[in-house]
PDB file of C-alpha atoms in Angstrom:
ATOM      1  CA  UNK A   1       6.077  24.004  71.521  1.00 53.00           C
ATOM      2  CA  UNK A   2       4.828  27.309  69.838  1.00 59.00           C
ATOM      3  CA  UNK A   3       3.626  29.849  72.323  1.00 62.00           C
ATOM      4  CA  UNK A   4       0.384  31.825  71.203  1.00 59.00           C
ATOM      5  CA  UNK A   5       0.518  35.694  70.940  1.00 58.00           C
ATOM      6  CA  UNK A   6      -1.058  37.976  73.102  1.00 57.00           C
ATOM      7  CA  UNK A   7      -3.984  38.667  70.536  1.00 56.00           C
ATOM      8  CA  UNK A   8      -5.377  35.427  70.248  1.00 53.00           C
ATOM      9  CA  UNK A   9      -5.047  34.946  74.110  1.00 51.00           C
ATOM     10  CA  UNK A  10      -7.317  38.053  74.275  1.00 56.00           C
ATOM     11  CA  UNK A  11      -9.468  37.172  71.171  1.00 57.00           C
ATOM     12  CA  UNK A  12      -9.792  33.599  72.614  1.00 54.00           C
ATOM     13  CA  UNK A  13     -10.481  34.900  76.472  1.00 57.00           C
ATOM     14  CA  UNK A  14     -13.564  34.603  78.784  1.00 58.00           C
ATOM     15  CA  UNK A  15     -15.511  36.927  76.654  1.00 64.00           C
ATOM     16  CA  UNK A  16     -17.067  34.867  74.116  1.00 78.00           C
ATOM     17  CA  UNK A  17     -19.569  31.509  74.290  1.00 82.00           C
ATOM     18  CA  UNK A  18     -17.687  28.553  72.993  1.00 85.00           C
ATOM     19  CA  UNK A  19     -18.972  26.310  69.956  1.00 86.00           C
ATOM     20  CA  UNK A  20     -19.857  23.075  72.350  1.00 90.00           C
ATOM     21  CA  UNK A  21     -22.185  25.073  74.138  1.00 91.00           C
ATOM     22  CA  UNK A  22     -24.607  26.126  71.340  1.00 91.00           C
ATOM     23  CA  UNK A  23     -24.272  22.668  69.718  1.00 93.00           C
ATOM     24  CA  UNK A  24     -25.293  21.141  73.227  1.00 95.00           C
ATOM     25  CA  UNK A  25     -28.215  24.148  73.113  1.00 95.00           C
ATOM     26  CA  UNK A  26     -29.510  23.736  70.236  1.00 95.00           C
ATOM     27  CA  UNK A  27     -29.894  19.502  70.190  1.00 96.00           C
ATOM     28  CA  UNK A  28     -31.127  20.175  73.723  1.00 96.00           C
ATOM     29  CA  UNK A  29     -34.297  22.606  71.882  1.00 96.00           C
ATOM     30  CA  UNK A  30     -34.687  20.474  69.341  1.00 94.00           C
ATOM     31  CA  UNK A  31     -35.794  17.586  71.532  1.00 93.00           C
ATOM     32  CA  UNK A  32     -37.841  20.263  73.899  1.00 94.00           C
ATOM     33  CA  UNK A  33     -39.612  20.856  70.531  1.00 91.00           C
ATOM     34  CA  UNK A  34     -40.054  17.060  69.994  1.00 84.00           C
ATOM     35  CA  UNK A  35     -41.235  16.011  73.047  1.00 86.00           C
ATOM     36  CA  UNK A  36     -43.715  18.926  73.006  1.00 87.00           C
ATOM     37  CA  UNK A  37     -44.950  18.061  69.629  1.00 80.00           C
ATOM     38  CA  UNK A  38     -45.428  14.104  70.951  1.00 79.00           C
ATOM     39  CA  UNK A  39     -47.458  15.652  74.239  1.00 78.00           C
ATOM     40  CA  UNK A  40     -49.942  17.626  72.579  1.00 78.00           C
ATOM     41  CA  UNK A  41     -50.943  14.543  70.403  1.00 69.00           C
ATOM     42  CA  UNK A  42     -51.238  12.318  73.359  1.00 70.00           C
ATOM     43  CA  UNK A  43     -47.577  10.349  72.283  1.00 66.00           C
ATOM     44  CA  UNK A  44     -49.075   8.870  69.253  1.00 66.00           C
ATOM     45  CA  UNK A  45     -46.443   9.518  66.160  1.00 63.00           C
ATOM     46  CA  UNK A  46     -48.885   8.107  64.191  1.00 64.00           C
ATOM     47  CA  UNK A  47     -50.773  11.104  64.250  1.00 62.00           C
ATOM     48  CA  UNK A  48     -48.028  12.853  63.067  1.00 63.00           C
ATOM     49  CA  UNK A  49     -47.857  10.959  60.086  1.00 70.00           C
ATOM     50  CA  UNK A  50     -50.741  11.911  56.842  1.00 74.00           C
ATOM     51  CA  UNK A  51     -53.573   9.704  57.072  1.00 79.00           C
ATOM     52  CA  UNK A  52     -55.377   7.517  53.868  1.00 81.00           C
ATOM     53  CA  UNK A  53     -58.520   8.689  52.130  1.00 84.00           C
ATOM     54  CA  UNK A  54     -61.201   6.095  52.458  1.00 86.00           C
ATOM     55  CA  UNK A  55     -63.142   7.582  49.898  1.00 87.00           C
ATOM     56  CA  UNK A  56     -60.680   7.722  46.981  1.00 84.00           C
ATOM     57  CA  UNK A  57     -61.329   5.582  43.831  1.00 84.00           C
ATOM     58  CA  UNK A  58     -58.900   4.098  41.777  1.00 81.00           C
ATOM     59  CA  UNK A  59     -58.927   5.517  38.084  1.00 78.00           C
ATOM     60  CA  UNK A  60     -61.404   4.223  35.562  1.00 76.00           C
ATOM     61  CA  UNK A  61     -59.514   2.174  32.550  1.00 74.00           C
ATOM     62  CA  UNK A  62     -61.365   2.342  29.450  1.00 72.00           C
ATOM     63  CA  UNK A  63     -60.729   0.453  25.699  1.00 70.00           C
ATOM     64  CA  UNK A  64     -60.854   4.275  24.446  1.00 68.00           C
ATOM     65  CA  UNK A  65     -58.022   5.853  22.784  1.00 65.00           C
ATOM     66  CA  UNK A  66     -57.255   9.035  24.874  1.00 58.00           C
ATOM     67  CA  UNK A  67     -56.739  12.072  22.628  1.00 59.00           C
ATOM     68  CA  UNK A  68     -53.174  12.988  22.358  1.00 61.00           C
ATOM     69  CA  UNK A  69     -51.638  15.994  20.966  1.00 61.00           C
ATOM     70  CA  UNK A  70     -50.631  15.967  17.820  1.00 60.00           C
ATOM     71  CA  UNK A  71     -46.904  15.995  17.512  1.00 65.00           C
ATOM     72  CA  UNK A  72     -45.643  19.400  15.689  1.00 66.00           C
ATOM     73  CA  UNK A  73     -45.033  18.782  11.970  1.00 64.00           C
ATOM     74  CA  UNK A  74     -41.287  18.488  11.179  1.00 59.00           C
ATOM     75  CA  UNK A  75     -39.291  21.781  10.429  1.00 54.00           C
ATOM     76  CA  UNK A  76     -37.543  21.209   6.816  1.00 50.00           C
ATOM     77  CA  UNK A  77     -33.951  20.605   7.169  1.00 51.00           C
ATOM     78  CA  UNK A  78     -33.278  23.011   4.674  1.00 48.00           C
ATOM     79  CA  UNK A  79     -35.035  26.095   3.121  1.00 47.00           C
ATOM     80  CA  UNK A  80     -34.131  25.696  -0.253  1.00 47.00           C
ATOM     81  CA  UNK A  81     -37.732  23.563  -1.006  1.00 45.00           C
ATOM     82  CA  UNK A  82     -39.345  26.685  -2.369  1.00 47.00           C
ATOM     83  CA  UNK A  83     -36.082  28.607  -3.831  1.00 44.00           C
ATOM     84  CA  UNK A  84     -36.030  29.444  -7.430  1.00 48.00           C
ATOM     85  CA  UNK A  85     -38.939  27.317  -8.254  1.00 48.00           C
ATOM     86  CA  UNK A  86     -39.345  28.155 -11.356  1.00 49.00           C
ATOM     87  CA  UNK A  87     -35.847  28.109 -12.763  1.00 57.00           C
ATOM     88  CA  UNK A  88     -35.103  24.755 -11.124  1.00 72.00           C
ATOM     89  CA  UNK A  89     -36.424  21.394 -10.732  1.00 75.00           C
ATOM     90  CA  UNK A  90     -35.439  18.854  -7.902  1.00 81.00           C
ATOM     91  CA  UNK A  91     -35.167  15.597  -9.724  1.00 78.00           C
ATOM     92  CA  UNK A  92     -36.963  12.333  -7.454  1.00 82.00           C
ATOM     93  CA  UNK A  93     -34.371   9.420  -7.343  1.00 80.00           C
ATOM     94  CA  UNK A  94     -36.696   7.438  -9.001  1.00 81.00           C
ATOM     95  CA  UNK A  95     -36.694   9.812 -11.870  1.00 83.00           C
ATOM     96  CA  UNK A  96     -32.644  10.107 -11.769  1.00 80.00           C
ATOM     97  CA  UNK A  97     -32.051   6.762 -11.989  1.00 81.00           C
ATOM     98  CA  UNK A  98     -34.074   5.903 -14.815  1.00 83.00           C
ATOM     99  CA  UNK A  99     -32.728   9.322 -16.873  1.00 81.00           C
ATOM    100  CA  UNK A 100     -29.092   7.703 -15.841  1.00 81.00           C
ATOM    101  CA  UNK A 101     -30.475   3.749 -17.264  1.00 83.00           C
ATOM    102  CA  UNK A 102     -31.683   5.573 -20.034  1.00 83.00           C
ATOM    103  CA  UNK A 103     -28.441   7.393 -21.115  1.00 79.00           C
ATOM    104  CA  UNK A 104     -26.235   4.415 -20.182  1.00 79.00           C
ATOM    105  CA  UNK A 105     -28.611   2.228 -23.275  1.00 81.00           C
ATOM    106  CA  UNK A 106     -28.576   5.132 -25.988  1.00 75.00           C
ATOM    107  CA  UNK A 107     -26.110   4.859 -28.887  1.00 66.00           C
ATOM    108  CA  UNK A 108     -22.521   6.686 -28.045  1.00 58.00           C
ATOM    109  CA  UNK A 109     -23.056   8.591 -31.376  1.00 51.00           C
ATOM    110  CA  UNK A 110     -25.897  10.780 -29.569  1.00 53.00           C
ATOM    111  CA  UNK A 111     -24.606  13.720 -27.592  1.00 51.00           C
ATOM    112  CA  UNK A 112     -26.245  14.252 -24.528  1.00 50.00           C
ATOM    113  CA  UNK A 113     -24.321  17.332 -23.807  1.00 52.00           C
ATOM    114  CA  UNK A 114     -25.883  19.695 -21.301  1.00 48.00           C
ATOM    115  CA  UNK A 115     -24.919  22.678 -23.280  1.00 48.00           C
ATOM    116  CA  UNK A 116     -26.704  21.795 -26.782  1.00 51.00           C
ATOM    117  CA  UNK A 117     -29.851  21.403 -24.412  1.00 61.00           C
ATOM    118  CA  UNK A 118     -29.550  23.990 -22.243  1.00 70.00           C
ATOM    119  CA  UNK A 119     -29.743  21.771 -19.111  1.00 78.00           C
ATOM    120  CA  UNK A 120     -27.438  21.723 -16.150  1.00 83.00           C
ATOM    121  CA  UNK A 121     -27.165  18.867 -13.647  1.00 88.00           C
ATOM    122  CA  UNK A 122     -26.528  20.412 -10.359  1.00 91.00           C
ATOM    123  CA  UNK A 123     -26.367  18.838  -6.366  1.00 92.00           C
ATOM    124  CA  UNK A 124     -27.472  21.266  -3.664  1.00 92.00           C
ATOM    125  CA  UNK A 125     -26.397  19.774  -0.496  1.00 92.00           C
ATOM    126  CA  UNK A 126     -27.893  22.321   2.099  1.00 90.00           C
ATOM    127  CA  UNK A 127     -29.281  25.909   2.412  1.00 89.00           C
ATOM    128  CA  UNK A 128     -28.597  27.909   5.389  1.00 91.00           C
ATOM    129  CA  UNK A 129     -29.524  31.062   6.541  1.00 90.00           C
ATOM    130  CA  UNK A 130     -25.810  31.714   8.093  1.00 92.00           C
ATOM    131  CA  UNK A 131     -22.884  31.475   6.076  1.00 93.00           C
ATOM    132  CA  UNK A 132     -20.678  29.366   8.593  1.00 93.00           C
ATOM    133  CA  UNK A 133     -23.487  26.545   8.307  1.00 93.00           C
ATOM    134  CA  UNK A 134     -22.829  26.508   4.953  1.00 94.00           C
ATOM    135  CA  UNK A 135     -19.057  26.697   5.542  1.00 94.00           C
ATOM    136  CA  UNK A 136     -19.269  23.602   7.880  1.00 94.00           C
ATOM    137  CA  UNK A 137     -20.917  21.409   4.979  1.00 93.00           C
ATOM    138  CA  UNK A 138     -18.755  22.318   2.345  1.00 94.00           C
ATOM    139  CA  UNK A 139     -15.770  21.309   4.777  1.00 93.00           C
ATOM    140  CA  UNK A 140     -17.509  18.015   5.325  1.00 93.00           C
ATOM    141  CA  UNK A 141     -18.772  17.407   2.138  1.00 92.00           C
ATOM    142  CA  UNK A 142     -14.302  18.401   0.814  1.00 92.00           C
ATOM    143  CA  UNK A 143     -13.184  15.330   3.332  1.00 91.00           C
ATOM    144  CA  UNK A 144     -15.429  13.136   0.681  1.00 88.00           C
ATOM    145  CA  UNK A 145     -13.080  14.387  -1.923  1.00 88.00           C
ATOM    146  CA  UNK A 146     -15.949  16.058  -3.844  1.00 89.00           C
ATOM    147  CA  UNK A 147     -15.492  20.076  -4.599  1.00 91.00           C
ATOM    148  CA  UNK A 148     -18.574  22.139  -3.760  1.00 93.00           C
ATOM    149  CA  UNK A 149     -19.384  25.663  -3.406  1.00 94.00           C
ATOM    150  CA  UNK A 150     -21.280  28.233  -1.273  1.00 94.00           C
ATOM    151  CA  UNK A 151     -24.074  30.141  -3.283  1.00 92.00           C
ATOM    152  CA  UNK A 152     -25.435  33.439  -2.158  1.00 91.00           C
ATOM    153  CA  UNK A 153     -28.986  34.297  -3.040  1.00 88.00           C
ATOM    154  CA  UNK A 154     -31.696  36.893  -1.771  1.00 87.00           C
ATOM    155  CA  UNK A 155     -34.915  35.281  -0.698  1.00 82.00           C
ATOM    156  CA  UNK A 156     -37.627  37.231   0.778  1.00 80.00           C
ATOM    157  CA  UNK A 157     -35.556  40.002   1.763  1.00 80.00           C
ATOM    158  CA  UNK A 158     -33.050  37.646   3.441  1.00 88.00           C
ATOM    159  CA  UNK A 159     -29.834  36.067   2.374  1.00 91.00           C
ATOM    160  CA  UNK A 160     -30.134  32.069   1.797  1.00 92.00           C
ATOM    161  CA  UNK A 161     -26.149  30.335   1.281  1.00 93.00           C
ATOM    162  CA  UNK A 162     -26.996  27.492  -0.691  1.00 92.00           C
ATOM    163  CA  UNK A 163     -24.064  24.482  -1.062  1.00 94.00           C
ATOM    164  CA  UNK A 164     -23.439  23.076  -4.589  1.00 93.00           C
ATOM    165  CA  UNK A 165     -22.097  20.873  -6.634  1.00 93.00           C
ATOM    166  CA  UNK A 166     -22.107  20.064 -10.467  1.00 88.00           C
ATOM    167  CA  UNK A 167     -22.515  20.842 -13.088  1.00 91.00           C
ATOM    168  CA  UNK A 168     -22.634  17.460 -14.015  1.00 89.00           C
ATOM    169  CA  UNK A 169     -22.550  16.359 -17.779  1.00 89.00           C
ATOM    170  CA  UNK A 170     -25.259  13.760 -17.398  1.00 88.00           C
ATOM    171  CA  UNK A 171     -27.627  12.010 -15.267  1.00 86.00           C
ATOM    172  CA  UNK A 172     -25.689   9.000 -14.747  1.00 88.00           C
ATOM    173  CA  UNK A 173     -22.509  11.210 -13.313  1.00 89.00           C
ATOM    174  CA  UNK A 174     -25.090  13.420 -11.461  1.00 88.00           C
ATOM    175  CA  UNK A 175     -26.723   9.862  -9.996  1.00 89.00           C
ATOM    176  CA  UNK A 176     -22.987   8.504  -8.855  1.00 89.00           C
ATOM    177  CA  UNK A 177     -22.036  11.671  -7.081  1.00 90.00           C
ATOM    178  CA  UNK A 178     -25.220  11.900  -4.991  1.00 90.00           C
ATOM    179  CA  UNK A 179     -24.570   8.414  -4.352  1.00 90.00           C
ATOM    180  CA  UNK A 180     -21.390   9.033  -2.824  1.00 90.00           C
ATOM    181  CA  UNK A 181     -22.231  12.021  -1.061  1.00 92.00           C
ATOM    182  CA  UNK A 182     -25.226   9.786   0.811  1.00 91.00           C
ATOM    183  CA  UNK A 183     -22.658   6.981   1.902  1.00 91.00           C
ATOM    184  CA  UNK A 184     -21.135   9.736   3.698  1.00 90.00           C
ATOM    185  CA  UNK A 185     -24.493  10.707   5.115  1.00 91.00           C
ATOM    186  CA  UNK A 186     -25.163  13.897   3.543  1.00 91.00           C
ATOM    187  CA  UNK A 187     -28.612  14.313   2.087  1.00 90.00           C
ATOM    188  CA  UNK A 188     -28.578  16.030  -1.042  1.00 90.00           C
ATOM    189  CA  UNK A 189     -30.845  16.960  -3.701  1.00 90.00           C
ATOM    190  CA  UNK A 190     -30.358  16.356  -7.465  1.00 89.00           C
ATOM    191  CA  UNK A 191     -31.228  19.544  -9.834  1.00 88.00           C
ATOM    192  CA  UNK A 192     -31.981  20.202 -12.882  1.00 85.00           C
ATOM    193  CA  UNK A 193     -32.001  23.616 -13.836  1.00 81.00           C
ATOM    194  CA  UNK A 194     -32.554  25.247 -17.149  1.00 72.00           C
TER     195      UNK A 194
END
């Protein structure tokens, strides 16, 4: 049997109140408190208790529409929309594919080469105000197996890091690769710039 030291003998004596005795105390003032509270209102605990409004009214339902808030436009995904306007031109799918039909029917002896026009075919995947955005897409858009690059450009005093692809010799190999690139689901944009 252990034997307790001297100390806790002394720390344990007849000089302190133990634990049962406030526990006892206090449920014994919390039901003082109780039965006061059920005295004063004449031992009714319904009076205790909040009481219904006889007067309220149930809310009016009308056939009108109630005015809602209109939801806040959609923020653009990316902020390359208004980037080098002039220089390039973001080509509609409906516009690609056609170009891509219409290259795919003329004669093999034409030469639709990009450099005798002038035109390049490019994909721009994203445009990000931080680099490591851009980083991150170019990663994802590699495990594809396509190759793309980060761009640098200054916008309105700010740095825009644009992710490309291309050039592409043609419509119809520009109109594949943005096909693949969207059963990956990445959203891309076909451009044409000059």
């Amino acid at each position: 049997m252990a034997r307790r030291s001297k100390n806790q003998a002394k720390r344990n004596g007849n000089q302190g109140t133990p634990g049962w005795v406030w526990l006892l105390g206090g449920l014994v003032g919390g039901a003082v408190i109780v039965l006061f509270l059920l005295m004063r209102n004449g031992g009714d605990v319904g009076q205790l208790l909040p009481k219904p409004d006889p007067e309220a009214r149930a809310p009016v339902v009308t056939d009108e529409p109630v005015a809602q808030d209109a939801p806040e436009p959609r923020k653009p995904k990316y902020d390359f929309y208004d980037v080098l306007r002039d220089k390039e031109v973001v080509i509609p799918d409906a516009e690609l594919n056609a170009q891509a039909q219409a290259e795919a029917q003329a004669p093999a002896t034409e030469d639709p080469a990009p450099a005798a026009s002038g035109v390049r075919y490019l994909i721009q995947a994203g445009a990000f105000r931080s680099s490591s955005d851009a980083e991150a897409l170019k990663a994802r858009i590699a495990l594809t197996g396509e190759l793309a690059r980060v761009e640098s450009a200054q916008i309105e005093g700010g740095t825009i890091y644009r992710v490309r692809l291309g050039p592409y010799p043609n419509a119809a190999s520009l109109a594949a690769a943005k096909r693949a690139l969207g059963n990956h689901g990445i959203e891309a944009l076909a451009i044409r710039a000059e």
